[in-house]
């Protein structure tokens, strides 16, 4: 007689017969459950039902969160902001416009219609990635084109830093589990707790102060040096600029 564990199910081989024991049934309020293994769902069937439900729930929650954030942004800048947005923009940009010109801009921006229509138009534009045109940075240029032109650099930073974090975390976890209570295990656990408890903006300022301000190892801005380089020198320069954001 011997047993074989599968998830919460244990297959017990006794006198040539296979019996299945559900360990979860041993929890308070449940009865022991013995059955033929053929009547139980396979492990692959049980596992395949989980990702779909999780992904579906996360997708719905993400979409609802997105709607709430967009609605809050609309309220902040269209409803709760005091004064006329067009007049505020004209004053901050130093433009001297008369009432007719202000009304024309207000009509162009869709601010002369009732708030419910503004909200519907705003949500439609946001959900279709139509973010309008820039009025301060690169005036009259599409905000969407500005966004996508800079997305590649952000994607490189996010993807590479994520894979680096996974690789380092897995290797440290394996080694720490192999050498439990060793120096690496204690150092990694202590540093992880300190970094986890520290706010990111505080850690960022400390890293900039030490590695950029005192040691001058890394730059503090830009994706690459103003003087463009080629080949291996280009990627070395990019890695040097991305070092602090990676950390």
PDB file of N, CA and C in Angstrom, residues 44-147:
ATOM      1  N   UNK A  44      -5.552  18.513 -15.109  1.00  0.00           N
ATOM      2  CA  UNK A  44      -5.490  19.482 -16.222  1.00  0.00           C
ATOM      3  C   UNK A  44      -6.822  20.173 -16.426  1.00  0.00           C
ATOM      4  N   UNK A  45      -7.928  19.428 -16.262  1.00  0.00           N
ATOM      5  CA  UNK A  45      -9.246  20.047 -16.404  1.00  0.00           C
ATOM      6  C   UNK A  45      -9.495  21.053 -15.295  1.00  0.00           C
ATOM      7  N   UNK A  46      -9.107  20.696 -14.068  1.00  0.00           N
ATOM      8  CA  UNK A  46      -9.312  21.627 -12.952  1.00  0.00           C
ATOM      9  C   UNK A  46      -8.435  22.862 -13.101  1.00  0.00           C
ATOM     10  N   UNK A  47      -7.198  22.676 -13.584  1.00  0.00           N
ATOM     11  CA  UNK A  47      -6.288  23.813 -13.729  1.00  0.00           C
ATOM     12  C   UNK A  47      -6.683  24.720 -14.880  1.00  0.00           C
ATOM     13  N   UNK A  48      -7.238  24.119 -15.952  1.00  0.00           N
ATOM     14  CA  UNK A  48      -7.596  24.936 -17.112  1.00  0.00           C
ATOM     15  C   UNK A  48      -8.760  25.870 -16.819  1.00  0.00           C
ATOM     16  N   UNK A  49      -9.594  25.539 -15.833  1.00  0.00           N
ATOM     17  CA  UNK A  49     -10.737  26.396 -15.513  1.00  0.00           C
ATOM     18  C   UNK A  49     -10.331  27.609 -14.693  1.00  0.00           C
ATOM     19  N   UNK A  50      -9.163  27.553 -14.041  1.00  0.00           N
ATOM     20  CA  UNK A  50      -8.757  28.657 -13.178  1.00  0.00           C
ATOM     21  C   UNK A  50      -8.281  29.882 -13.947  1.00  0.00           C
ATOM     22  N   UNK A  51      -7.341  29.751 -14.922  1.00  0.00           N
ATOM     23  CA  UNK A  51      -6.839  30.963 -15.603  1.00  0.00           C
ATOM     24  C   UNK A  51      -7.930  31.767 -16.289  1.00  0.00           C
ATOM     25  N   UNK A  52      -8.901  31.092 -16.905  1.00  0.00           N
ATOM     26  CA  UNK A  52      -9.956  31.826 -17.584  1.00  0.00           C
ATOM     27  C   UNK A  52     -10.755  32.694 -16.642  1.00  0.00           C
ATOM     28  N   UNK A  53     -11.103  32.144 -15.471  1.00  0.00           N
ATOM     29  CA  UNK A  53     -11.869  32.920 -14.494  1.00  0.00           C
ATOM     30  C   UNK A  53     -11.046  34.063 -13.935  1.00  0.00           C
ATOM     31  N   UNK A  54      -9.768  33.805 -13.673  1.00  0.00           N
ATOM     32  CA  UNK A  54      -8.906  34.854 -13.126  1.00  0.00           C
ATOM     33  C   UNK A  54      -8.710  35.971 -14.134  1.00  0.00           C
ATOM     34  N   UNK A  55      -8.406  35.612 -15.373  1.00  0.00           N
ATOM     35  CA  UNK A  55      -8.190  36.625 -16.407  1.00  0.00           C
ATOM     36  C   UNK A  55      -9.458  37.427 -16.659  1.00  0.00           C
ATOM     37  N   UNK A  56     -10.600  36.735 -16.677  1.00  0.00           N
ATOM     38  CA  UNK A  56     -11.852  37.452 -16.878  1.00  0.00           C
ATOM     39  C   UNK A  56     -12.146  38.434 -15.758  1.00  0.00           C
ATOM     40  N   UNK A  57     -11.934  37.996 -14.524  1.00  0.00           N
ATOM     41  CA  UNK A  57     -12.163  38.893 -13.391  1.00  0.00           C
ATOM     42  C   UNK A  57     -11.221  40.079 -13.383  1.00  0.00           C
ATOM     43  N   UNK A  58      -9.942  39.833 -13.698  1.00  0.00           N
ATOM     44  CA  UNK A  58      -8.982  40.937 -13.759  1.00  0.00           C
ATOM     45  C   UNK A  58      -9.314  41.901 -14.875  1.00  0.00           C
ATOM     46  N   UNK A  59      -9.776  41.392 -16.012  1.00  0.00           N
ATOM     47  CA  UNK A  59     -10.125  42.270 -17.135  1.00  0.00           C
ATOM     48  C   UNK A  59     -11.293  43.181 -16.779  1.00  0.00           C
ATOM     49  N   UNK A  60     -12.302  42.617 -16.144  1.00  0.00           N
ATOM     50  CA  UNK A  60     -13.456  43.430 -15.737  1.00  0.00           C
ATOM     51  C   UNK A  60     -13.046  44.475 -14.705  1.00  0.00           C
ATOM     52  N   UNK A  61     -12.251  44.051 -13.719  1.00  0.00           N
ATOM     53  CA  UNK A  61     -11.809  44.996 -12.691  1.00  0.00           C
ATOM     54  C   UNK A  61     -10.948  46.103 -13.285  1.00  0.00           C
ATOM     55  N   UNK A  62     -10.076  45.756 -14.242  1.00  0.00           N
ATOM     56  CA  UNK A  62      -9.233  46.766 -14.887  1.00  0.00           C
ATOM     57  C   UNK A  62     -10.068  47.757 -15.682  1.00  0.00           C
ATOM     58  N   UNK A  63     -11.067  47.264 -16.398  1.00  0.00           N
ATOM     59  CA  UNK A  63     -11.915  48.154 -17.195  1.00  0.00           C
ATOM     60  C   UNK A  63     -12.714  49.096 -16.293  1.00  0.00           C
ATOM     61  N   UNK A  64     -13.238  48.583 -15.195  1.00  0.00           N
ATOM     62  CA  UNK A  64     -13.987  49.433 -14.262  1.00  0.00           C
ATOM     63  C   UNK A  64     -13.068  50.485 -13.640  1.00  0.00           C
ATOM     64  N   UNK A  65     -11.865  50.075 -13.278  1.00  0.00           N
ATOM     65  CA  UNK A  65     -10.902  51.033 -12.720  1.00  0.00           C
ATOM     66  C   UNK A  65     -10.562  52.117 -13.726  1.00  0.00           C
ATOM     67  N   UNK A  66     -10.390  51.727 -14.978  1.00  0.00           N
ATOM     68  CA  UNK A  66     -10.095  52.705 -16.036  1.00  0.00           C
ATOM     69  C   UNK A  66     -11.232  53.709 -16.186  1.00  0.00           C
ATOM     70  N   UNK A  67     -12.468  53.228 -16.172  1.00  0.00           N
ATOM     71  CA  UNK A  67     -13.612  54.136 -16.278  1.00  0.00           C
ATOM     72  C   UNK A  67     -13.670  55.096 -15.095  1.00  0.00           C
ATOM     73  N   UNK A  68     -13.397  54.601 -13.901  1.00  0.00           N
ATOM     74  CA  UNK A  68     -13.421  55.466 -12.724  1.00  0.00           C
ATOM     75  C   UNK A  68     -12.324  56.526 -12.787  1.00  0.00           C
ATOM     76  N   UNK A  69     -11.127  56.145 -13.222  1.00  0.00           N
ATOM     77  CA  UNK A  69     -10.025  57.108 -13.316  1.00  0.00           C
ATOM     78  C   UNK A  69     -10.330  58.170 -14.364  1.00  0.00           C
ATOM     79  N   UNK A  70     -10.839  57.759 -15.510  1.00  0.00           N
ATOM     80  CA  UNK A  70     -11.185  58.721 -16.562  1.00  0.00           C
ATOM     81  C   UNK A  70     -12.306  59.647 -16.104  1.00  0.00           C
ATOM     82  N   UNK A  71     -13.281  59.094 -15.397  1.00  0.00           N
ATOM     83  CA  UNK A  71     -14.375  59.936 -14.897  1.00  0.00           C
ATOM     84  C   UNK A  71     -13.867  60.941 -13.877  1.00  0.00           C
ATOM     85  N   UNK A  72     -12.951  60.507 -13.016  1.00  0.00           N
ATOM     86  CA  UNK A  72     -12.381  61.427 -12.029  1.00  0.00           C
ATOM     87  C   UNK A  72     -11.582  62.536 -12.715  1.00  0.00           C
ATOM     88  N   UNK A  73     -10.841  62.190 -13.753  1.00  0.00           N
ATOM     89  CA  UNK A  73     -10.092  63.206 -14.495  1.00  0.00           C
ATOM     90  C   UNK A  73     -11.034  64.214 -15.154  1.00  0.00           C
ATOM     91  N   UNK A  74     -12.151  63.729 -15.681  1.00  0.00           N
ATOM     92  CA  UNK A  74     -13.132  64.636 -16.283  1.00  0.00           C
ATOM     93  C   UNK A  74     -13.689  65.588 -15.235  1.00  0.00           C
ATOM     94  N   UNK A  75     -14.026  65.073 -14.069  1.00  0.00           N
ATOM     95  CA  UNK A  75     -14.570  65.931 -13.009  1.00  0.00           C
ATOM     96  C   UNK A  75     -13.542  66.960 -12.544  1.00  0.00           C
ATOM     97  N   UNK A  76     -12.291  66.556 -12.453  1.00  0.00           N
ATOM     98  CA  UNK A  76     -11.263  67.466 -11.959  1.00  0.00           C
ATOM     99  C   UNK A  76     -11.043  68.644 -12.907  1.00  0.00           C
ATOM    100  N   UNK A  77     -10.980  68.361 -14.206  1.00  0.00           N
ATOM    101  CA  UNK A  77     -10.591  69.400 -15.158  1.00  0.00           C
ATOM    102  C   UNK A  77     -11.763  70.041 -15.894  1.00  0.00           C
ATOM    103  N   UNK A  78     -12.956  69.449 -15.815  1.00  0.00           N
ATOM    104  CA  UNK A  78     -14.103  70.034 -16.510  1.00  0.00           C
ATOM    105  C   UNK A  78     -15.164  70.565 -15.560  1.00  0.00           C
ATOM    106  N   UNK A  79     -15.243  70.037 -14.366  1.00  0.00           N
ATOM    107  CA  UNK A  79     -16.325  70.408 -13.456  1.00  0.00           C
ATOM    108  C   UNK A  79     -15.786  71.145 -12.239  1.00  0.00           C
ATOM    109  N   UNK A  80     -14.799  70.554 -11.568  1.00  0.00           N
ATOM    110  CA  UNK A  80     -14.330  71.117 -10.302  1.00  0.00           C
ATOM    111  C   UNK A  80     -13.272  72.204 -10.487  1.00  0.00           C
ATOM    112  N   UNK A  81     -12.685  72.311 -11.643  1.00  0.00           N
ATOM    113  CA  UNK A  81     -11.669  73.338 -11.847  1.00  0.00           C
ATOM    114  C   UNK A  81     -12.329  74.713 -11.918  1.00  0.00           C
ATOM    115  N   UNK A  82     -11.898  75.653 -11.087  1.00  0.00           N
ATOM    116  CA  UNK A  82     -12.533  76.985 -11.117  1.00  0.00           C
ATOM    117  C   UNK A  82     -12.111  77.770 -12.355  1.00  0.00           C
ATOM    118  N   UNK A  83     -13.015  78.614 -12.824  1.00  0.00           N
ATOM    119  CA  UNK A  83     -12.701  79.483 -13.941  1.00  0.00           C
ATOM    120  C   UNK A  83     -12.908  78.810 -15.288  1.00  0.00           C
ATOM    121  N   UNK A  84     -12.606  79.561 -16.333  1.00  0.00           N
ATOM    122  CA  UNK A  84     -12.760  79.099 -17.713  1.00  0.00           C
ATOM    123  C   UNK A  84     -11.445  78.463 -18.165  1.00  0.00           C
ATOM    124  N   UNK A  85     -11.445  77.190 -18.618  1.00  0.00           N
ATOM    125  CA  UNK A  85     -10.199  76.557 -19.058  1.00  0.00           C
ATOM    126  C   UNK A  85      -9.524  77.298 -20.203  1.00  0.00           C
ATOM    127  N   UNK A  86     -10.311  77.823 -21.126  1.00  0.00           N
ATOM    128  CA  UNK A  86      -9.729  78.517 -22.271  1.00  0.00           C
ATOM    129  C   UNK A  86      -9.058  79.814 -21.829  1.00  0.00           C
ATOM    130  N   UNK A  87      -9.738  80.573 -20.957  1.00  0.00           N
ATOM    131  CA  UNK A  87      -9.139  81.808 -20.460  1.00  0.00           C
ATOM    132  C   UNK A  87      -7.880  81.525 -19.640  1.00  0.00           C
ATOM    133  N   UNK A  88      -7.923  80.440 -18.858  1.00  0.00           N
ATOM    134  CA  UNK A  88      -6.740  80.070 -18.074  1.00  0.00           C
ATOM    135  C   UNK A  88      -5.580  79.695 -18.980  1.00  0.00           C
ATOM    136  N   UNK A  89      -5.857  78.927 -20.038  1.00  0.00           N
ATOM    137  CA  UNK A  89      -4.809  78.551 -20.992  1.00  0.00           C
ATOM    138  C   UNK A  89      -4.245  79.776 -21.696  1.00  0.00           C
ATOM    139  N   UNK A  90      -5.121  80.692 -22.128  1.00  0.00           N
ATOM    140  CA  UNK A  90      -4.655  81.891 -22.820  1.00  0.00           C
ATOM    141  C   UNK A  90      -3.779  82.746 -21.913  1.00  0.00           C
ATOM    142  N   UNK A  91      -4.153  82.857 -20.650  1.00  0.00           N
ATOM    143  CA  UNK A  91      -3.371  83.662 -19.715  1.00  0.00           C
ATOM    144  C   UNK A  91      -2.007  83.029 -19.443  1.00  0.00           C
ATOM    145  N   UNK A  92      -1.982  81.693 -19.263  1.00  0.00           N
ATOM    146  CA  UNK A  92      -0.718  81.017 -18.968  1.00  0.00           C
ATOM    147  C   UNK A  92       0.219  81.000 -20.168  1.00  0.00           C
ATOM    148  N   UNK A  93      -0.342  80.974 -21.376  1.00  0.00           N
ATOM    149  CA  UNK A  93       0.492  80.954 -22.579  1.00  0.00           C
ATOM    150  C   UNK A  93       0.900  82.340 -23.039  1.00  0.00           C
ATOM    151  N   UNK A  94       0.327  83.373 -22.420  1.00  0.00           N
ATOM    152  CA  UNK A  94       0.678  84.741 -22.795  1.00  0.00           C
ATOM    153  C   UNK A  94      -0.027  85.241 -24.043  1.00  0.00           C
ATOM    154  N   UNK A  95      -1.038  84.511 -24.514  1.00  0.00           N
ATOM    155  CA  UNK A  95      -1.774  84.927 -25.714  1.00  0.00           C
ATOM    156  C   UNK A  95      -2.814  85.986 -25.342  1.00  0.00           C
ATOM    157  N   UNK A  96      -2.913  87.018 -26.174  1.00  0.00           N
ATOM    158  CA  UNK A  96      -3.895  88.086 -25.975  1.00  0.00           C
ATOM    159  C   UNK A  96      -5.025  87.880 -26.984  1.00  0.00           C
ATOM    160  N   UNK A  97      -6.133  87.306 -26.495  1.00  0.00           N
ATOM    161  CA  UNK A  97      -7.250  86.958 -27.358  1.00  0.00           C
ATOM    162  C   UNK A  97      -8.486  87.721 -26.921  1.00  0.00           C
ATOM    163  N   UNK A  98      -9.286  88.119 -27.925  1.00  0.00           N
ATOM    164  CA  UNK A  98     -10.545  88.799 -27.624  1.00  0.00           C
ATOM    165  C   UNK A  98     -11.633  87.766 -27.361  1.00  0.00           C
ATOM    166  N   UNK A  99     -12.847  88.258 -27.062  1.00  0.00           N
ATOM    167  CA  UNK A  99     -13.942  87.365 -26.697  1.00  0.00           C
ATOM    168  C   UNK A  99     -14.312  86.426 -27.841  1.00  0.00           C
ATOM    169  N   UNK A 100     -14.276  86.930 -29.088  1.00  0.00           N
ATOM    170  CA  UNK A 100     -14.636  86.094 -30.236  1.00  0.00           C
ATOM    171  C   UNK A 100     -13.624  84.965 -30.427  1.00  0.00           C
ATOM    172  N   UNK A 101     -12.357  85.268 -30.255  1.00  0.00           N
ATOM    173  CA  UNK A 101     -11.328  84.236 -30.404  1.00  0.00           C
ATOM    174  C   UNK A 101     -11.431  83.195 -29.296  1.00  0.00           C
ATOM    175  N   UNK A 102     -11.720  83.651 -28.070  1.00  0.00           N
ATOM    176  CA  UNK A 102     -11.906  82.699 -26.975  1.00  0.00           C
ATOM    177  C   UNK A 102     -13.105  81.792 -27.231  1.00  0.00           C
ATOM    178  N   UNK A 103     -14.193  82.365 -27.749  1.00  0.00           N
ATOM    179  CA  UNK A 103     -15.374  81.553 -28.058  1.00  0.00           C
ATOM    180  C   UNK A 103     -15.079  80.548 -29.162  1.00  0.00           C
ATOM    181  N   UNK A 104     -14.263  80.932 -30.143  1.00  0.00           N
ATOM    182  CA  UNK A 104     -13.907  80.017 -31.226  1.00  0.00           C
ATOM    183  C   UNK A 104     -13.087  78.838 -30.702  1.00  0.00           C
ATOM    184  N   UNK A 105     -12.140  79.124 -29.818  1.00  0.00           N
ATOM    185  CA  UNK A 105     -11.334  78.046 -29.241  1.00  0.00           C
ATOM    186  C   UNK A 105     -12.192  77.159 -28.358  1.00  0.00           C
ATOM    187  N   UNK A 106     -13.117  77.780 -27.622  1.00  0.00           N
ATOM    188  CA  UNK A 106     -14.004  77.009 -26.749  1.00  0.00           C
ATOM    189  C   UNK A 106     -14.862  76.056 -27.581  1.00  0.00           C
ATOM    190  N   UNK A 107     -15.316  76.517 -28.761  1.00  0.00           N
ATOM    191  CA  UNK A 107     -16.091  75.663 -29.656  1.00  0.00           C
ATOM    192  C   UNK A 107     -15.210  74.564 -30.257  1.00  0.00           C
ATOM    193  N   UNK A 108     -13.984  74.898 -30.599  1.00  0.00           N
ATOM    194  CA  UNK A 108     -13.062  73.919 -31.170  1.00  0.00           C
ATOM    195  C   UNK A 108     -12.737  72.822 -30.169  1.00  0.00           C
ATOM    196  N   UNK A 109     -12.631  73.159 -28.900  1.00  0.00           N
ATOM    197  CA  UNK A 109     -12.332  72.173 -27.865  1.00  0.00           C
ATOM    198  C   UNK A 109     -13.577  71.457 -27.355  1.00  0.00           C
ATOM    199  N   UNK A 110     -14.756  71.848 -27.820  1.00  0.00           N
ATOM    200  CA  UNK A 110     -15.998  71.196 -27.401  1.00  0.00           C
ATOM    201  C   UNK A 110     -16.458  71.577 -26.022  1.00  0.00           C
ATOM    202  N   UNK A 111     -16.108  72.783 -25.577  1.00  0.00           N
ATOM    203  CA  UNK A 111     -16.464  73.227 -24.234  1.00  0.00           C
ATOM    204  C   UNK A 111     -17.729  74.073 -24.206  1.00  0.00           C
ATOM    205  N   UNK A 112     -18.371  74.263 -25.358  1.00  0.00           N
ATOM    206  CA  UNK A 112     -19.578  75.080 -25.411  1.00  0.00           C
ATOM    207  C   UNK A 112     -20.840  74.228 -25.467  1.00  0.00           C
ATOM    208  N   UNK A 113     -20.733  72.954 -25.133  1.00  0.00           N
ATOM    209  CA  UNK A 113     -21.899  72.064 -25.116  1.00  0.00           C
ATOM    210  C   UNK A 113     -22.143  71.638 -23.679  1.00  0.00           C
ATOM    211  N   UNK A 114     -23.343  71.104 -23.369  1.00  0.00           N
ATOM    212  CA  UNK A 114     -23.629  70.681 -21.982  1.00  0.00           C
ATOM    213  C   UNK A 114     -22.641  69.621 -21.490  1.00  0.00           C
ATOM    214  N   UNK A 115     -22.456  69.574 -20.170  1.00  0.00           N
ATOM    215  CA  UNK A 115     -21.495  68.658 -19.568  1.00  0.00           C
ATOM    216  C   UNK A 115     -21.763  67.179 -19.891  1.00  0.00           C
ATOM    217  N   UNK A 116     -23.021  66.703 -19.919  1.00  0.00           N
ATOM    218  CA  UNK A 116     -23.229  65.290 -20.282  1.00  0.00           C
ATOM    219  C   UNK A 116     -22.696  64.962 -21.675  1.00  0.00           C
ATOM    220  N   UNK A 117     -22.897  65.866 -22.635  1.00  0.00           N
ATOM    221  CA  UNK A 117     -22.364  65.627 -23.978  1.00  0.00           C
ATOM    222  C   UNK A 117     -20.846  65.709 -23.973  1.00  0.00           C
ATOM    223  N   UNK A 118     -20.280  66.604 -23.178  1.00  0.00           N
ATOM    224  CA  UNK A 118     -18.831  66.664 -23.052  1.00  0.00           C
ATOM    225  C   UNK A 118     -18.275  65.357 -22.487  1.00  0.00           C
ATOM    226  N   UNK A 119     -18.978  64.813 -21.503  1.00  0.00           N
ATOM    227  CA  UNK A 119     -18.507  63.568 -20.874  1.00  0.00           C
ATOM    228  C   UNK A 119     -18.540  62.407 -21.863  1.00  0.00           C
ATOM    229  N   UNK A 120     -19.623  62.280 -22.610  1.00  0.00           N
ATOM    230  CA  UNK A 120     -19.726  61.192 -23.591  1.00  0.00           C
ATOM    231  C   UNK A 120     -18.645  61.334 -24.654  1.00  0.00           C
ATOM    232  N   UNK A 121     -18.459  62.562 -25.152  1.00  0.00           N
ATOM    233  CA  UNK A 121     -17.417  62.794 -26.151  1.00  0.00           C
ATOM    234  C   UNK A 121     -16.031  62.509 -25.583  1.00  0.00           C
ATOM    235  N   UNK A 122     -15.811  62.935 -24.357  1.00  0.00           N
ATOM    236  CA  UNK A 122     -14.513  62.730 -23.706  1.00  0.00           C
ATOM    237  C   UNK A 122     -14.211  61.239 -23.543  1.00  0.00           C
ATOM    238  N   UNK A 123     -15.181  60.466 -23.039  1.00  0.00           N
ATOM    239  CA  UNK A 123     -14.957  59.041 -22.846  1.00  0.00           C
ATOM    240  C   UNK A 123     -14.732  58.331 -24.173  1.00  0.00           C
ATOM    241  N   UNK A 124     -15.465  58.719 -25.207  1.00  0.00           N
ATOM    242  CA  UNK A 124     -15.257  58.110 -26.513  1.00  0.00           C
ATOM    243  C   UNK A 124     -13.874  58.373 -27.070  1.00  0.00           C
ATOM    244  N   UNK A 125     -13.397  59.596 -26.893  1.00  0.00           N
ATOM    245  CA  UNK A 125     -12.063  59.927 -27.370  1.00  0.00           C
ATOM    246  C   UNK A 125     -10.984  59.196 -26.579  1.00  0.00           C
ATOM    247  N   UNK A 126     -11.151  59.101 -25.256  1.00  0.00           N
ATOM    248  CA  UNK A 126     -10.145  58.426 -24.447  1.00  0.00           C
ATOM    249  C   UNK A 126     -10.079  56.934 -24.776  1.00  0.00           C
ATOM    250  N   UNK A 127     -11.232  56.293 -24.941  1.00  0.00           N
ATOM    251  CA  UNK A 127     -11.254  54.864 -25.184  1.00  0.00           C
ATOM    252  C   UNK A 127     -10.792  54.511 -26.593  1.00  0.00           C
ATOM    253  N   UNK A 128     -10.760  55.474 -27.497  1.00  0.00           N
ATOM    254  CA  UNK A 128     -10.248  55.249 -28.850  1.00  0.00           C
ATOM    255  C   UNK A 128      -8.868  55.869 -29.050  1.00  0.00           C
ATOM    256  N   UNK A 129      -8.207  56.242 -27.959  1.00  0.00           N
ATOM    257  CA  UNK A 129      -6.844  56.792 -27.982  1.00  0.00           C
ATOM    258  C   UNK A 129      -6.743  58.088 -28.792  1.00  0.00           C
ATOM    259  N   UNK A 130      -7.817  58.865 -28.782  1.00  0.00           N
ATOM    260  CA  UNK A 130      -7.786  60.178 -29.417  1.00  0.00           C
ATOM    261  C   UNK A 130      -7.638  61.218 -28.316  1.00  0.00           C
ATOM    262  N   UNK A 131      -6.388  61.622 -28.061  1.00  0.00           N
ATOM    263  CA  UNK A 131      -6.095  62.504 -26.939  1.00  0.00           C
ATOM    264  C   UNK A 131      -5.999  63.971 -27.342  1.00  0.00           C
ATOM    265  N   UNK A 132      -6.425  64.298 -28.538  1.00  0.00           N
ATOM    266  CA  UNK A 132      -6.412  65.694 -28.969  1.00  0.00           C
ATOM    267  C   UNK A 132      -5.031  66.143 -29.423  1.00  0.00           C
ATOM    268  N   UNK A 133      -4.832  67.450 -29.455  1.00  0.00           N
ATOM    269  CA  UNK A 133      -3.568  68.042 -29.889  1.00  0.00           C
ATOM    270  C   UNK A 133      -2.901  68.769 -28.729  1.00  0.00           C
ATOM    271  N   UNK A 134      -1.594  68.805 -28.763  1.00  0.00           N
ATOM    272  CA  UNK A 134      -0.837  69.452 -27.706  1.00  0.00           C
ATOM    273  C   UNK A 134      -0.913  70.968 -27.859  1.00  0.00           C
ATOM    274  N   UNK A 135      -0.998  71.656 -26.717  1.00  0.00           N
ATOM    275  CA  UNK A 135      -1.032  73.118 -26.729  1.00  0.00           C
ATOM    276  C   UNK A 135       0.201  73.743 -26.088  1.00  0.00           C
ATOM    277  N   UNK A 136       1.012  72.934 -25.429  1.00  0.00           N
ATOM    278  CA  UNK A 136       2.200  73.455 -24.742  1.00  0.00           C
ATOM    279  C   UNK A 136       3.463  72.806 -25.292  1.00  0.00           C
ATOM    280  N   UNK A 137       3.566  71.477 -25.187  1.00  0.00           N
ATOM    281  CA  UNK A 137       4.717  70.743 -25.712  1.00  0.00           C
ATOM    282  C   UNK A 137       4.436  70.398 -27.172  1.00  0.00           C
ATOM    283  N   UNK A 138       5.290  70.839 -28.067  1.00  0.00           N
ATOM    284  CA  UNK A 138       5.079  70.619 -29.508  1.00  0.00           C
ATOM    285  C   UNK A 138       3.667  71.024 -29.916  1.00  0.00           C
ATOM    286  N   UNK A 139       3.348  72.308 -29.886  1.00  0.00           N
ATOM    287  CA  UNK A 139       1.983  72.761 -30.196  1.00  0.00           C
ATOM    288  C   UNK A 139       1.495  72.243 -31.544  1.00  0.00           C
ATOM    289  N   UNK A 140       0.184  71.950 -31.562  1.00  0.00           N
ATOM    290  CA  UNK A 140      -0.540  71.484 -32.749  1.00  0.00           C
ATOM    291  C   UNK A 140      -0.120  70.080 -33.191  1.00  0.00           C
ATOM    292  N   UNK A 141       0.674  69.380 -32.406  1.00  0.00           N
ATOM    293  CA  UNK A 141       1.014  67.992 -32.717  1.00  0.00           C
ATOM    294  C   UNK A 141       0.071  67.069 -31.969  1.00  0.00           C
ATOM    295  N   UNK A 142      -0.312  65.967 -32.603  1.00  0.00           N
ATOM    296  CA  UNK A 142      -1.227  65.021 -31.979  1.00  0.00           C
ATOM    297  C   UNK A 142      -0.597  64.414 -30.724  1.00  0.00           C
ATOM    298  N   UNK A 143      -1.377  64.420 -29.645  1.00  0.00           N
ATOM    299  CA  UNK A 143      -0.884  63.827 -28.407  1.00  0.00           C
ATOM    300  C   UNK A 143      -0.693  62.317 -28.571  1.00  0.00           C
ATOM    301  N   UNK A 144      -1.550  61.680 -29.355  1.00  0.00           N
ATOM    302  CA  UNK A 144      -1.413  60.241 -29.580  1.00  0.00           C
ATOM    303  C   UNK A 144      -0.095  59.912 -30.259  1.00  0.00           C
ATOM    304  N   UNK A 145       0.272  60.697 -31.285  1.00  0.00           N
ATOM    305  CA  UNK A 145       1.546  60.449 -31.975  1.00  0.00           C
ATOM    306  C   UNK A 145       2.726  60.689 -31.044  1.00  0.00           C
ATOM    307  N   UNK A 146       2.633  61.702 -30.186  1.00  0.00           N
ATOM    308  CA  UNK A 146       3.692  61.946 -29.210  1.00  0.00           C
ATOM    309  C   UNK A 146       3.792  60.779 -28.228  1.00  0.00           C
ATOM    310  N   UNK A 147       2.639  60.243 -27.843  1.00  0.00           N
ATOM    311  CA  UNK A 147       2.621  59.125 -26.895  1.00  0.00           C
ATOM    312  C   UNK A 147       3.252  57.879 -27.493  1.00  0.00           C
TER     313      UNK A 147
END
